[in-house]
PDB file of C-alpha atoms in Angstrom:
ATOM      1  CA  UNK A  29     186.264 -16.458 121.177  1.00  0.00           C
ATOM      2  CA  UNK A  30     187.019 -19.795 119.590  1.00  0.00           C
ATOM      3  CA  UNK A  31     187.647 -19.943 115.821  1.00  0.00           C
ATOM      4  CA  UNK A  32     187.271 -23.493 114.504  1.00  0.00           C
ATOM      5  CA  UNK A  33     186.484 -25.369 111.302  1.00  0.00           C
ATOM      6  CA  UNK A  34     182.767 -25.369 110.510  1.00  0.00           C
ATOM      7  CA  UNK A  35     180.918 -28.699 110.581  1.00  0.00           C
ATOM      8  CA  UNK A  36     177.647 -29.838 109.148  1.00  0.00           C
ATOM      9  CA  UNK A  37     175.988 -29.118 112.517  1.00  0.00           C
ATOM     10  CA  UNK A  38     176.737 -25.440 112.038  1.00  0.00           C
ATOM     11  CA  UNK A  39     174.739 -25.086 108.866  1.00  0.00           C
ATOM     12  CA  UNK A  40     171.604 -23.534 110.443  1.00  0.00           C
ATOM     13  CA  UNK A  41     173.652 -20.977 112.397  1.00  0.00           C
ATOM     14  CA  UNK A  42     175.809 -20.143 109.399  1.00  0.00           C
ATOM     15  CA  UNK A  43     172.670 -19.608 107.309  1.00  0.00           C
ATOM     16  CA  UNK A  44     171.283 -17.314 109.943  1.00  0.00           C
ATOM     17  CA  UNK A  45     174.392 -15.170 109.485  1.00  0.00           C
ATOM     18  CA  UNK A  46     174.682 -15.448 105.704  1.00  0.00           C
ATOM     19  CA  UNK A  47     171.007 -14.982 104.797  1.00  0.00           C
ATOM     20  CA  UNK A  48     170.564 -11.338 105.933  1.00  0.00           C
ATOM     21  CA  UNK A  49     173.902 -10.394 104.246  1.00  0.00           C
ATOM     22  CA  UNK A  50     172.816 -11.918 100.953  1.00  0.00           C
ATOM     23  CA  UNK A  51     169.300 -10.468 101.156  1.00  0.00           C
ATOM     24  CA  UNK A  52     170.595  -6.994 101.874  1.00  0.00           C
ATOM     25  CA  UNK A  53     172.746  -7.138  98.738  1.00  0.00           C
ATOM     26  CA  UNK A  54     175.065  -4.389  99.915  1.00  0.00           C
ATOM     27  CA  UNK A  55     178.404  -6.129 100.196  1.00  0.00           C
ATOM     28  CA  UNK A  56     178.589  -9.364  98.190  1.00  0.00           C
ATOM     29  CA  UNK A  57     178.112 -10.092  94.530  1.00  0.00           C
ATOM     30  CA  UNK A  58     175.716 -12.921  95.194  1.00  0.00           C
ATOM     31  CA  UNK A  59     172.200 -13.201  93.869  1.00  0.00           C
ATOM     32  CA  UNK A  60     169.954 -11.647  96.547  1.00  0.00           C
ATOM     33  CA  UNK A  61     167.377 -14.359  95.934  1.00  0.00           C
ATOM     34  CA  UNK A  62     169.856 -17.192  96.403  1.00  0.00           C
ATOM     35  CA  UNK A  63     168.346 -20.222  98.143  1.00  0.00           C
ATOM     36  CA  UNK A  64     169.618 -21.581 101.416  1.00  0.00           C
ATOM     37  CA  UNK A  65     170.929 -24.731  99.708  1.00  0.00           C
ATOM     38  CA  UNK A  66     172.788 -22.742  97.049  1.00  0.00           C
ATOM     39  CA  UNK A  67     174.210 -20.304  99.616  1.00  0.00           C
ATOM     40  CA  UNK A  68     175.469 -23.012 101.900  1.00  0.00           C
ATOM     41  CA  UNK A  69     176.835 -24.992  98.955  1.00  0.00           C
ATOM     42  CA  UNK A  70     178.770 -21.859  98.066  1.00  0.00           C
ATOM     43  CA  UNK A  71     179.972 -20.918 101.516  1.00  0.00           C
ATOM     44  CA  UNK A  72     180.841 -24.482 102.499  1.00  0.00           C
ATOM     45  CA  UNK A  73     182.022 -25.543  99.034  1.00  0.00           C
ATOM     46  CA  UNK A  74     184.550 -28.322  98.549  1.00  0.00           C
ATOM     47  CA  UNK A  75     187.032 -25.791  97.197  1.00  0.00           C
ATOM     48  CA  UNK A  76     186.970 -23.941 100.560  1.00  0.00           C
ATOM     49  CA  UNK A  77     187.941 -24.340 104.202  1.00  0.00           C
ATOM     50  CA  UNK A  78     185.182 -22.743 106.203  1.00  0.00           C
ATOM     51  CA  UNK A  79     185.529 -21.530 109.821  1.00  0.00           C
ATOM     52  CA  UNK A  80     183.149 -20.239 112.514  1.00  0.00           C
ATOM     53  CA  UNK A  81     183.791 -17.851 115.375  1.00  0.00           C
ATOM     54  CA  UNK A  82     182.090 -19.169 118.465  1.00  0.00           C
ATOM     55  CA  UNK A  83     181.536 -17.554 121.859  1.00  0.00           C
ATOM     56  CA  UNK A  84     179.600 -19.122 124.722  1.00  0.00           C
ATOM     57  CA  UNK A  85     178.159 -21.667 122.314  1.00  0.00           C
ATOM     58  CA  UNK A  86     176.851 -19.059 119.871  1.00  0.00           C
ATOM     59  CA  UNK A  87     178.312 -18.595 116.428  1.00  0.00           C
ATOM     60  CA  UNK A  88     179.036 -14.918 115.810  1.00  0.00           C
ATOM     61  CA  UNK A  89     180.794 -15.051 112.444  1.00  0.00           C
ATOM     62  CA  UNK A  90     182.085 -17.242 109.665  1.00  0.00           C
ATOM     63  CA  UNK A  91     184.770 -17.072 107.018  1.00  0.00           C
ATOM     64  CA  UNK A  92     186.081 -19.241 104.204  1.00  0.00           C
ATOM     65  CA  UNK A  93     189.463 -19.581 102.598  1.00  0.00           C
ATOM     66  CA  UNK A  94     190.305 -20.977  99.175  1.00  0.00           C
ATOM     67  CA  UNK A  95     193.031 -20.574  96.523  1.00  0.00           C
ATOM     68  CA  UNK A  96     192.131 -17.427  94.571  1.00  0.00           C
ATOM     69  CA  UNK A  97     193.300 -18.951  91.323  1.00  0.00           C
ATOM     70  CA  UNK A  98     194.368 -22.416  90.191  1.00  0.00           C
ATOM     71  CA  UNK A  99     197.735 -23.394  88.683  1.00  0.00           C
ATOM     72  CA  UNK A 100     200.371 -20.673  88.838  1.00  0.00           C
ATOM     73  CA  UNK A 101     198.128 -18.468  90.959  1.00  0.00           C
ATOM     74  CA  UNK A 102     197.360 -20.896  93.688  1.00  0.00           C
ATOM     75  CA  UNK A 103     199.865 -19.389  96.110  1.00  0.00           C
ATOM     76  CA  UNK A 104     197.439 -16.521  96.713  1.00  0.00           C
ATOM     77  CA  UNK A 105     194.369 -17.205  98.838  1.00  0.00           C
ATOM     78  CA  UNK A 106     191.003 -15.546  98.877  1.00  0.00           C
ATOM     79  CA  UNK A 107     188.700 -15.263 101.865  1.00  0.00           C
ATOM     80  CA  UNK A 108     185.125 -14.124 102.545  1.00  0.00           C
ATOM     81  CA  UNK A 109     183.974 -12.972 105.945  1.00  0.00           C
ATOM     82  CA  UNK A 110     180.530 -12.447 107.470  1.00  0.00           C
ATOM     83  CA  UNK A 111     179.618 -11.365 110.982  1.00  0.00           C
ATOM     84  CA  UNK A 112     176.265 -11.779 112.684  1.00  0.00           C
ATOM     85  CA  UNK A 113     174.474  -8.467 112.574  1.00  0.00           C
ATOM     86  CA  UNK A 114     173.789  -8.441 116.334  1.00  0.00           C
ATOM     87  CA  UNK A 115     177.499  -8.991 117.013  1.00  0.00           C
ATOM     88  CA  UNK A 116     178.717  -6.032 114.928  1.00  0.00           C
ATOM     89  CA  UNK A 117     181.301  -3.754 116.505  1.00  0.00           C
ATOM     90  CA  UNK A 118     182.741  -6.447 118.825  1.00  0.00           C
ATOM     91  CA  UNK A 119     185.835  -7.190 116.812  1.00  0.00           C
ATOM     92  CA  UNK A 120     184.631 -10.506 115.413  1.00  0.00           C
ATOM     93  CA  UNK A 121     185.704  -9.779 111.873  1.00  0.00           C
ATOM     94  CA  UNK A 122     189.054  -8.504 113.020  1.00  0.00           C
ATOM     95  CA  UNK A 123     189.638 -11.664 115.065  1.00  0.00           C
ATOM     96  CA  UNK A 124     188.597 -13.845 112.114  1.00  0.00           C
ATOM     97  CA  UNK A 125     190.927 -11.899 109.818  1.00  0.00           C
ATOM     98  CA  UNK A 126     193.856 -12.403 112.196  1.00  0.00           C
ATOM     99  CA  UNK A 127     193.012 -16.111 112.350  1.00  0.00           C
ATOM    100  CA  UNK A 128     192.836 -16.261 108.554  1.00  0.00           C
ATOM    101  CA  UNK A 129     196.224 -14.629 108.100  1.00  0.00           C
ATOM    102  CA  UNK A 130     197.831 -17.105 110.466  1.00  0.00           C
ATOM    103  CA  UNK A 131     196.038 -20.014 108.882  1.00  0.00           C
ATOM    104  CA  UNK A 132     197.003 -18.905 105.411  1.00  0.00           C
ATOM    105  CA  UNK A 133     200.662 -18.770 106.387  1.00  0.00           C
ATOM    106  CA  UNK A 134     200.411 -22.251 107.845  1.00  0.00           C
ATOM    107  CA  UNK A 135     199.006 -23.429 104.524  1.00  0.00           C
ATOM    108  CA  UNK A 136     201.966 -21.939 102.668  1.00  0.00           C
ATOM    109  CA  UNK A 137     200.029 -19.157 100.947  1.00  0.00           C
ATOM    110  CA  UNK A 138     202.204 -16.140 100.072  1.00  0.00           C
ATOM    111  CA  UNK A 139     199.482 -13.517  99.860  1.00  0.00           C
ATOM    112  CA  UNK A 140     195.763 -12.934 100.422  1.00  0.00           C
ATOM    113  CA  UNK A 141     193.532 -11.175  97.922  1.00  0.00           C
ATOM    114  CA  UNK A 142     190.032  -9.776  98.234  1.00  0.00           C
ATOM    115  CA  UNK A 143     188.680  -9.544  94.723  1.00  0.00           C
ATOM    116  CA  UNK A 144     185.688  -7.320  95.306  1.00  0.00           C
ATOM    117  CA  UNK A 145     185.384  -5.013  98.319  1.00  0.00           C
ATOM    118  CA  UNK A 146     182.480  -2.648  97.727  1.00  0.00           C
ATOM    119  CA  UNK A 147     183.757   0.882  98.200  1.00  0.00           C
ATOM    120  CA  UNK A 148     180.586   1.878 100.015  1.00  0.00           C
ATOM    121  CA  UNK A 149     181.336  -0.814 102.659  1.00  0.00           C
ATOM    122  CA  UNK A 150     183.496   1.639 104.541  1.00  0.00           C
ATOM    123  CA  UNK A 151     183.708  -0.422 107.701  1.00  0.00           C
ATOM    124  CA  UNK A 152     185.165  -3.340 105.732  1.00  0.00           C
ATOM    125  CA  UNK A 153     187.634  -1.170 103.831  1.00  0.00           C
ATOM    126  CA  UNK A 154     188.829   0.416 107.080  1.00  0.00           C
ATOM    127  CA  UNK A 155     189.181  -2.959 108.780  1.00  0.00           C
ATOM    128  CA  UNK A 156     191.132  -4.509 105.921  1.00  0.00           C
ATOM    129  CA  UNK A 157     193.444  -1.493 105.693  1.00  0.00           C
ATOM    130  CA  UNK A 158     194.161  -1.651 109.390  1.00  0.00           C
ATOM    131  CA  UNK A 159     194.827  -5.375 108.985  1.00  0.00           C
ATOM    132  CA  UNK A 160     197.612  -4.652 106.489  1.00  0.00           C
ATOM    133  CA  UNK A 161     195.703  -4.866 103.202  1.00  0.00           C
ATOM    134  CA  UNK A 162     196.304  -2.335 100.470  1.00  0.00           C
ATOM    135  CA  UNK A 163     193.913  -1.247  97.764  1.00  0.00           C
ATOM    136  CA  UNK A 164     195.729  -2.528  94.644  1.00  0.00           C
ATOM    137  CA  UNK A 165     192.880  -2.018  92.238  1.00  0.00           C
ATOM    138  CA  UNK A 166     189.751  -0.002  91.709  1.00  0.00           C
ATOM    139  CA  UNK A 167     186.932  -1.389  89.540  1.00  0.00           C
ATOM    140  CA  UNK A 168     184.909   1.602  88.287  1.00  0.00           C
ATOM    141  CA  UNK A 169     181.161   1.338  89.023  1.00  0.00           C
ATOM    142  CA  UNK A 170     181.454  -2.474  89.185  1.00  0.00           C
ATOM    143  CA  UNK A 171     178.839  -2.869  91.954  1.00  0.00           C
ATOM    144  CA  UNK A 172     175.164  -1.975  91.693  1.00  0.00           C
ATOM    145  CA  UNK A 173     174.343  -0.941  95.246  1.00  0.00           C
ATOM    146  CA  UNK A 174     170.673  -1.268  96.134  1.00  0.00           C
ATOM    147  CA  UNK A 175     170.376   2.315  97.398  1.00  0.00           C
ATOM    148  CA  UNK A 176     173.529   4.130  96.181  1.00  0.00           C
ATOM    149  CA  UNK A 177     173.430   2.955  92.528  1.00  0.00           C
ATOM    150  CA  UNK A 178     176.602   2.050  90.737  1.00  0.00           C
ATOM    151  CA  UNK A 179     179.687   2.317  92.995  1.00  0.00           C
ATOM    152  CA  UNK A 180     183.315   1.292  92.679  1.00  0.00           C
ATOM    153  CA  UNK A 181     184.752  -1.861  94.092  1.00  0.00           C
ATOM    154  CA  UNK A 182     188.305  -2.381  95.361  1.00  0.00           C
ATOM    155  CA  UNK A 183     190.783  -5.232  94.933  1.00  0.00           C
ATOM    156  CA  UNK A 184     192.694  -5.508  98.190  1.00  0.00           C
ATOM    157  CA  UNK A 185     195.860  -7.473  98.769  1.00  0.00           C
ATOM    158  CA  UNK A 186     198.456  -8.233 101.321  1.00  0.00           C
ATOM    159  CA  UNK A 187     201.544 -10.412 101.280  1.00  0.00           C
ATOM    160  CA  UNK A 188     201.925 -12.913 104.092  1.00  0.00           C
TER     161      UNK A 188
ATOM    162  CA  UNK B  18     187.286 -14.422  59.397  1.00  0.00           C
ATOM    163  CA  UNK B  19     183.997 -15.630  60.814  1.00  0.00           C
ATOM    164  CA  UNK B  20     183.388 -15.426  64.532  1.00  0.00           C
ATOM    165  CA  UNK B  21     180.526 -17.675  65.614  1.00  0.00           C
ATOM    166  CA  UNK B  22     179.297 -19.549  68.640  1.00  0.00           C
ATOM    167  CA  UNK B  23     181.177 -22.763  69.301  1.00  0.00           C
ATOM    168  CA  UNK B  24     179.391 -26.076  68.940  1.00  0.00           C
ATOM    169  CA  UNK B  25     180.087 -29.572  70.162  1.00  0.00           C
ATOM    170  CA  UNK B  26     181.733 -30.360  66.805  1.00  0.00           C
ATOM    171  CA  UNK B  27     184.395 -27.774  67.554  1.00  0.00           C
ATOM    172  CA  UNK B  28     185.661 -29.549  70.679  1.00  0.00           C
ATOM    173  CA  UNK B  29     188.657 -31.210  69.103  1.00  0.00           C
ATOM    174  CA  UNK B  30     189.851 -28.025  67.402  1.00  0.00           C
ATOM    175  CA  UNK B  31     189.262 -26.000  70.517  1.00  0.00           C
ATOM    176  CA  UNK B  32     191.313 -28.469  72.540  1.00  0.00           C
ATOM    177  CA  UNK B  33     194.107 -28.280  69.972  1.00  0.00           C
ATOM    178  CA  UNK B  34     194.285 -24.510  70.723  1.00  0.00           C
ATOM    179  CA  UNK B  35     193.732 -24.682  74.441  1.00  0.00           C
ATOM    180  CA  UNK B  36     196.011 -27.604  75.301  1.00  0.00           C
ATOM    181  CA  UNK B  37     199.349 -25.965  74.404  1.00  0.00           C
ATOM    182  CA  UNK B  38     198.348 -22.755  76.197  1.00  0.00           C
ATOM    183  CA  UNK B  39     197.509 -24.682  79.388  1.00  0.00           C
ATOM    184  CA  UNK B  40     200.579 -26.933  79.146  1.00  0.00           C
ATOM    185  CA  UNK B  41     202.899 -23.925  78.712  1.00  0.00           C
ATOM    186  CA  UNK B  42     201.536 -22.404  81.887  1.00  0.00           C
ATOM    187  CA  UNK B  43     202.672 -18.891  81.008  1.00  0.00           C
ATOM    188  CA  UNK B  44     199.436 -16.990  80.702  1.00  0.00           C
ATOM    189  CA  UNK B  45     196.466 -18.631  82.454  1.00  0.00           C
ATOM    190  CA  UNK B  46     196.037 -19.642  86.101  1.00  0.00           C
ATOM    191  CA  UNK B  47     194.941 -23.118  85.152  1.00  0.00           C
ATOM    192  CA  UNK B  48     196.469 -26.371  86.352  1.00  0.00           C
ATOM    193  CA  UNK B  49     199.082 -27.258  83.694  1.00  0.00           C
ATOM    194  CA  UNK B  50     198.154 -30.924  84.061  1.00  0.00           C
ATOM    195  CA  UNK B  51     194.437 -30.251  83.463  1.00  0.00           C
ATOM    196  CA  UNK B  52     192.744 -33.073  81.476  1.00  0.00           C
ATOM    197  CA  UNK B  53     191.039 -32.496  78.142  1.00  0.00           C
ATOM    198  CA  UNK B  54     187.634 -33.138  79.729  1.00  0.00           C
ATOM    199  CA  UNK B  55     188.213 -30.701  82.571  1.00  0.00           C
ATOM    200  CA  UNK B  56     189.622 -28.042  80.251  1.00  0.00           C
ATOM    201  CA  UNK B  57     186.721 -28.273  77.782  1.00  0.00           C
ATOM    202  CA  UNK B  58     184.228 -28.359  80.673  1.00  0.00           C
ATOM    203  CA  UNK B  59     185.815 -25.072  81.839  1.00  0.00           C
ATOM    204  CA  UNK B  60     186.161 -23.387  78.463  1.00  0.00           C
ATOM    205  CA  UNK B  61     182.692 -24.463  77.270  1.00  0.00           C
ATOM    206  CA  UNK B  62     181.011 -24.232  80.727  1.00  0.00           C
ATOM    207  CA  UNK B  63     177.339 -23.597  81.125  1.00  0.00           C
ATOM    208  CA  UNK B  64     178.113 -20.227  82.702  1.00  0.00           C
ATOM    209  CA  UNK B  65     179.802 -19.077  79.496  1.00  0.00           C
ATOM    210  CA  UNK B  66     179.071 -18.225  75.886  1.00  0.00           C
ATOM    211  CA  UNK B  67     182.007 -19.597  73.853  1.00  0.00           C
ATOM    212  CA  UNK B  68     182.964 -18.432  70.380  1.00  0.00           C
ATOM    213  CA  UNK B  69     185.392 -19.561  67.705  1.00  0.00           C
ATOM    214  CA  UNK B  70     187.164 -17.566  64.996  1.00  0.00           C
ATOM    215  CA  UNK B  71     187.088 -19.511  61.758  1.00  0.00           C
ATOM    216  CA  UNK B  72     188.894 -18.951  58.514  1.00  0.00           C
ATOM    217  CA  UNK B  73     188.683 -21.231  55.446  1.00  0.00           C
ATOM    218  CA  UNK B  74     187.194 -23.950  57.643  1.00  0.00           C
ATOM    219  CA  UNK B  75     190.005 -23.801  60.203  1.00  0.00           C
ATOM    220  CA  UNK B  76     189.507 -22.560  63.755  1.00  0.00           C
ATOM    221  CA  UNK B  77     192.203 -20.034  64.620  1.00  0.00           C
ATOM    222  CA  UNK B  78     191.045 -18.845  67.991  1.00  0.00           C
ATOM    223  CA  UNK B  79     188.399 -19.107  70.697  1.00  0.00           C
ATOM    224  CA  UNK B  80     187.028 -16.916  73.444  1.00  0.00           C
ATOM    225  CA  UNK B  81     184.405 -17.107  76.147  1.00  0.00           C
ATOM    226  CA  UNK B  82     182.244 -14.515  77.842  1.00  0.00           C
ATOM    227  CA  UNK B  83     180.510 -14.756  81.189  1.00  0.00           C
ATOM    228  CA  UNK B  84     179.323 -12.456  83.932  1.00  0.00           C
ATOM    229  CA  UNK B  85     182.391 -11.704  86.061  1.00  0.00           C
ATOM    230  CA  UNK B  86     180.368 -11.683  89.242  1.00  0.00           C
ATOM    231  CA  UNK B  87     176.808 -12.673  90.158  1.00  0.00           C
ATOM    232  CA  UNK B  88     174.149 -10.465  91.739  1.00  0.00           C
ATOM    233  CA  UNK B  89     174.996  -6.787  91.855  1.00  0.00           C
ATOM    234  CA  UNK B  90     178.174  -7.363  89.856  1.00  0.00           C
ATOM    235  CA  UNK B  91     176.613  -9.140  86.894  1.00  0.00           C
ATOM    236  CA  UNK B  92     176.622  -6.070  84.657  1.00  0.00           C
ATOM    237  CA  UNK B  93     180.423  -6.513  84.184  1.00  0.00           C
ATOM    238  CA  UNK B  94     181.501  -9.342  81.951  1.00  0.00           C
ATOM    239  CA  UNK B  95     184.720 -11.332  81.808  1.00  0.00           C
ATOM    240  CA  UNK B  96     186.323 -12.952  78.766  1.00  0.00           C
ATOM    241  CA  UNK B  97     189.183 -15.321  78.107  1.00  0.00           C
ATOM    242  CA  UNK B  98     190.908 -15.478  74.709  1.00  0.00           C
ATOM    243  CA  UNK B  99     193.202 -18.020  73.123  1.00  0.00           C
ATOM    244  CA  UNK B 100     194.771 -18.000  69.661  1.00  0.00           C
ATOM    245  CA  UNK B 101     196.218 -20.945  67.810  1.00  0.00           C
ATOM    246  CA  UNK B 102     199.995 -20.691  68.110  1.00  0.00           C
ATOM    247  CA  UNK B 103     200.485 -21.050  64.342  1.00  0.00           C
ATOM    248  CA  UNK B 104     198.124 -18.146  63.720  1.00  0.00           C
ATOM    249  CA  UNK B 105     199.891 -15.699  66.035  1.00  0.00           C
ATOM    250  CA  UNK B 106     200.498 -12.194  64.677  1.00  0.00           C
ATOM    251  CA  UNK B 107     197.554 -12.274  62.268  1.00  0.00           C
ATOM    252  CA  UNK B 108     195.173 -10.148  64.366  1.00  0.00           C
ATOM    253  CA  UNK B 109     193.004 -13.062  65.483  1.00  0.00           C
ATOM    254  CA  UNK B 110     192.909 -11.966  69.112  1.00  0.00           C
ATOM    255  CA  UNK B 111     192.229  -8.354  68.153  1.00  0.00           C
ATOM    256  CA  UNK B 112     189.300  -9.406  65.955  1.00  0.00           C
ATOM    257  CA  UNK B 113     187.925 -11.616  68.702  1.00  0.00           C
ATOM    258  CA  UNK B 114     188.252  -8.799  71.169  1.00  0.00           C
ATOM    259  CA  UNK B 115     186.342  -6.411  68.865  1.00  0.00           C
ATOM    260  CA  UNK B 116     183.676  -9.056  68.487  1.00  0.00           C
ATOM    261  CA  UNK B 117     183.465  -9.561  72.227  1.00  0.00           C
ATOM    262  CA  UNK B 118     183.057  -5.840  72.940  1.00  0.00           C
ATOM    263  CA  UNK B 119     180.191  -5.650  70.490  1.00  0.00           C
ATOM    264  CA  UNK B 120     178.632  -8.823  71.743  1.00  0.00           C
ATOM    265  CA  UNK B 121     178.940  -7.581  75.370  1.00  0.00           C
ATOM    266  CA  UNK B 122     177.109  -4.401  74.498  1.00  0.00           C
ATOM    267  CA  UNK B 123     174.352  -6.349  72.807  1.00  0.00           C
ATOM    268  CA  UNK B 124     174.029  -8.390  76.027  1.00  0.00           C
ATOM    269  CA  UNK B 125     173.626  -5.209  78.066  1.00  0.00           C
ATOM    270  CA  UNK B 126     176.931  -5.446  79.879  1.00  0.00           C
ATOM    271  CA  UNK B 127     178.314  -2.094  81.025  1.00  0.00           C
ATOM    272  CA  UNK B 128     181.952  -3.049  81.302  1.00  0.00           C
ATOM    273  CA  UNK B 129     184.474  -5.806  80.633  1.00  0.00           C
ATOM    274  CA  UNK B 130     187.030  -6.953  83.173  1.00  0.00           C
ATOM    275  CA  UNK B 131     190.080  -9.175  82.854  1.00  0.00           C
ATOM    276  CA  UNK B 132     190.904 -10.414  86.352  1.00  0.00           C
ATOM    277  CA  UNK B 133     194.377 -11.723  85.770  1.00  0.00           C
ATOM    278  CA  UNK B 134     196.599 -10.605  82.875  1.00  0.00           C
ATOM    279  CA  UNK B 135     200.125 -11.817  83.523  1.00  0.00           C
ATOM    280  CA  UNK B 136     202.463  -8.820  83.354  1.00  0.00           C
ATOM    281  CA  UNK B 137     205.049 -10.879  81.482  1.00  0.00           C
ATOM    282  CA  UNK B 138     202.475 -11.479  78.752  1.00  0.00           C
ATOM    283  CA  UNK B 139     203.480  -8.255  77.054  1.00  0.00           C
ATOM    284  CA  UNK B 140     201.726  -8.982  73.789  1.00  0.00           C
ATOM    285  CA  UNK B 141     198.381  -9.370  75.592  1.00  0.00           C
ATOM    286  CA  UNK B 142     198.886  -6.266  77.750  1.00  0.00           C
ATOM    287  CA  UNK B 143     199.680  -4.204  74.645  1.00  0.00           C
ATOM    288  CA  UNK B 144     196.720  -5.621  72.753  1.00  0.00           C
ATOM    289  CA  UNK B 145     194.236  -4.932  75.554  1.00  0.00           C
ATOM    290  CA  UNK B 146     195.567  -1.436  76.064  1.00  0.00           C
ATOM    291  CA  UNK B 147     195.217  -0.651  72.406  1.00  0.00           C
ATOM    292  CA  UNK B 148     191.688  -2.079  72.591  1.00  0.00           C
ATOM    293  CA  UNK B 149     190.704   0.454  75.205  1.00  0.00           C
ATOM    294  CA  UNK B 150     191.444  -1.458  78.413  1.00  0.00           C
ATOM    295  CA  UNK B 151     193.141   0.237  81.333  1.00  0.00           C
ATOM    296  CA  UNK B 152     195.202  -1.402  84.027  1.00  0.00           C
ATOM    297  CA  UNK B 153     193.094  -0.702  87.062  1.00  0.00           C
ATOM    298  CA  UNK B 154     194.916  -3.026  89.431  1.00  0.00           C
ATOM    299  CA  UNK B 155     198.320  -4.662  89.987  1.00  0.00           C
ATOM    300  CA  UNK B 156     198.565  -7.904  91.976  1.00  0.00           C
ATOM    301  CA  UNK B 157     202.115  -8.154  93.307  1.00  0.00           C
ATOM    302  CA  UNK B 158     203.846 -11.370  92.431  1.00  0.00           C
ATOM    303  CA  UNK B 159     200.550 -13.128  91.989  1.00  0.00           C
ATOM    304  CA  UNK B 160     201.630 -15.395  89.161  1.00  0.00           C
ATOM    305  CA  UNK B 161     204.361 -18.030  89.368  1.00  0.00           C
ATOM    306  CA  UNK B 162     205.798 -17.952  85.866  1.00  0.00           C
ATOM    307  CA  UNK B 163     207.500 -21.207  84.777  1.00  0.00           C
ATOM    308  CA  UNK B 164     210.733 -19.467  83.733  1.00  0.00           C
ATOM    309  CA  UNK B 165     210.548 -15.932  85.203  1.00  0.00           C
ATOM    310  CA  UNK B 166     209.514 -16.808  88.728  1.00  0.00           C
ATOM    311  CA  UNK B 167     206.936 -14.744  90.599  1.00  0.00           C
ATOM    312  CA  UNK B 168     205.625 -11.862  88.505  1.00  0.00           C
ATOM    313  CA  UNK B 169     202.816  -9.350  88.859  1.00  0.00           C
ATOM    314  CA  UNK B 170     199.423  -9.712  87.305  1.00  0.00           C
ATOM    315  CA  UNK B 171     197.150  -6.872  86.132  1.00  0.00           C
ATOM    316  CA  UNK B 172     193.472  -6.332  86.449  1.00  0.00           C
ATOM    317  CA  UNK B 173     192.309  -4.667  83.213  1.00  0.00           C
ATOM    318  CA  UNK B 174     188.970  -3.002  82.654  1.00  0.00           C
ATOM    319  CA  UNK B 175     187.040  -1.022  80.123  1.00  0.00           C
ATOM    320  CA  UNK B 176     183.560   0.504  80.128  1.00  0.00           C
ATOM    321  CA  UNK B 177     181.297  -0.363  77.230  1.00  0.00           C
TER     322      UNK B 177
END
């Protein structure tokens, strides 16, 4: 699996990964009706470095990295990860996370923070914990899950 | 003290409050060198409702409110507060906070979240606690304080 910077040619494949995640509305606090243009402007925004995970010419996942805050908080980065549904369970997210930790260190970041991990997204919580992240905050009922109603979200953090 | 929506005529007074806070770099994760235009574009952004606290024709403080997340997180709001240095200790921030809680309820928000309260900003932490906020998260060394070095930041939260 090759993890590389995304380019404009990857937009259609990235959208094919991002769209079902946004439409499902179970894991990200993004408007479920978000347009393709808005979603790609967000995921590939100028404030971010965006990567894709490629295997045999197919893109299986994508992630972005950005400073989580400006000014005196810019030494902590934030990332978002999405895996193609059909590639679930193959370790794509874990590989992207490992890549992101290494990349973040090379950029001089001192920590990585996830601002909003939906507690019901157990697979993600398990993966981030096993990747060295700790739950450092719990936001009570901060996410309106489409089938479970209001559920907590976690702030997760690890030093680099 | 009258708390009302900010208008374009308030820009100069707002900047006279915001500038020293940004330049000091002790409480907000904003670039200390931020220009007036960028700072006002941020504080008065289209994603926000911005208020001023006025007394005898002088503006003593300002705050904004916005949804803290989009989509399934938009029922939680976020606010930022700044008080004019010369008006410190007169309860301006507390009055603005009370106003914000009432306004947030009228907008249908279910909770208010502060994403990044610098732990060294003891006055703010005390004020938010006494206004019903709890520390729900601690971000280790997430803020690079200009004189104290790396210090923790808190995530604070209260239901409405």
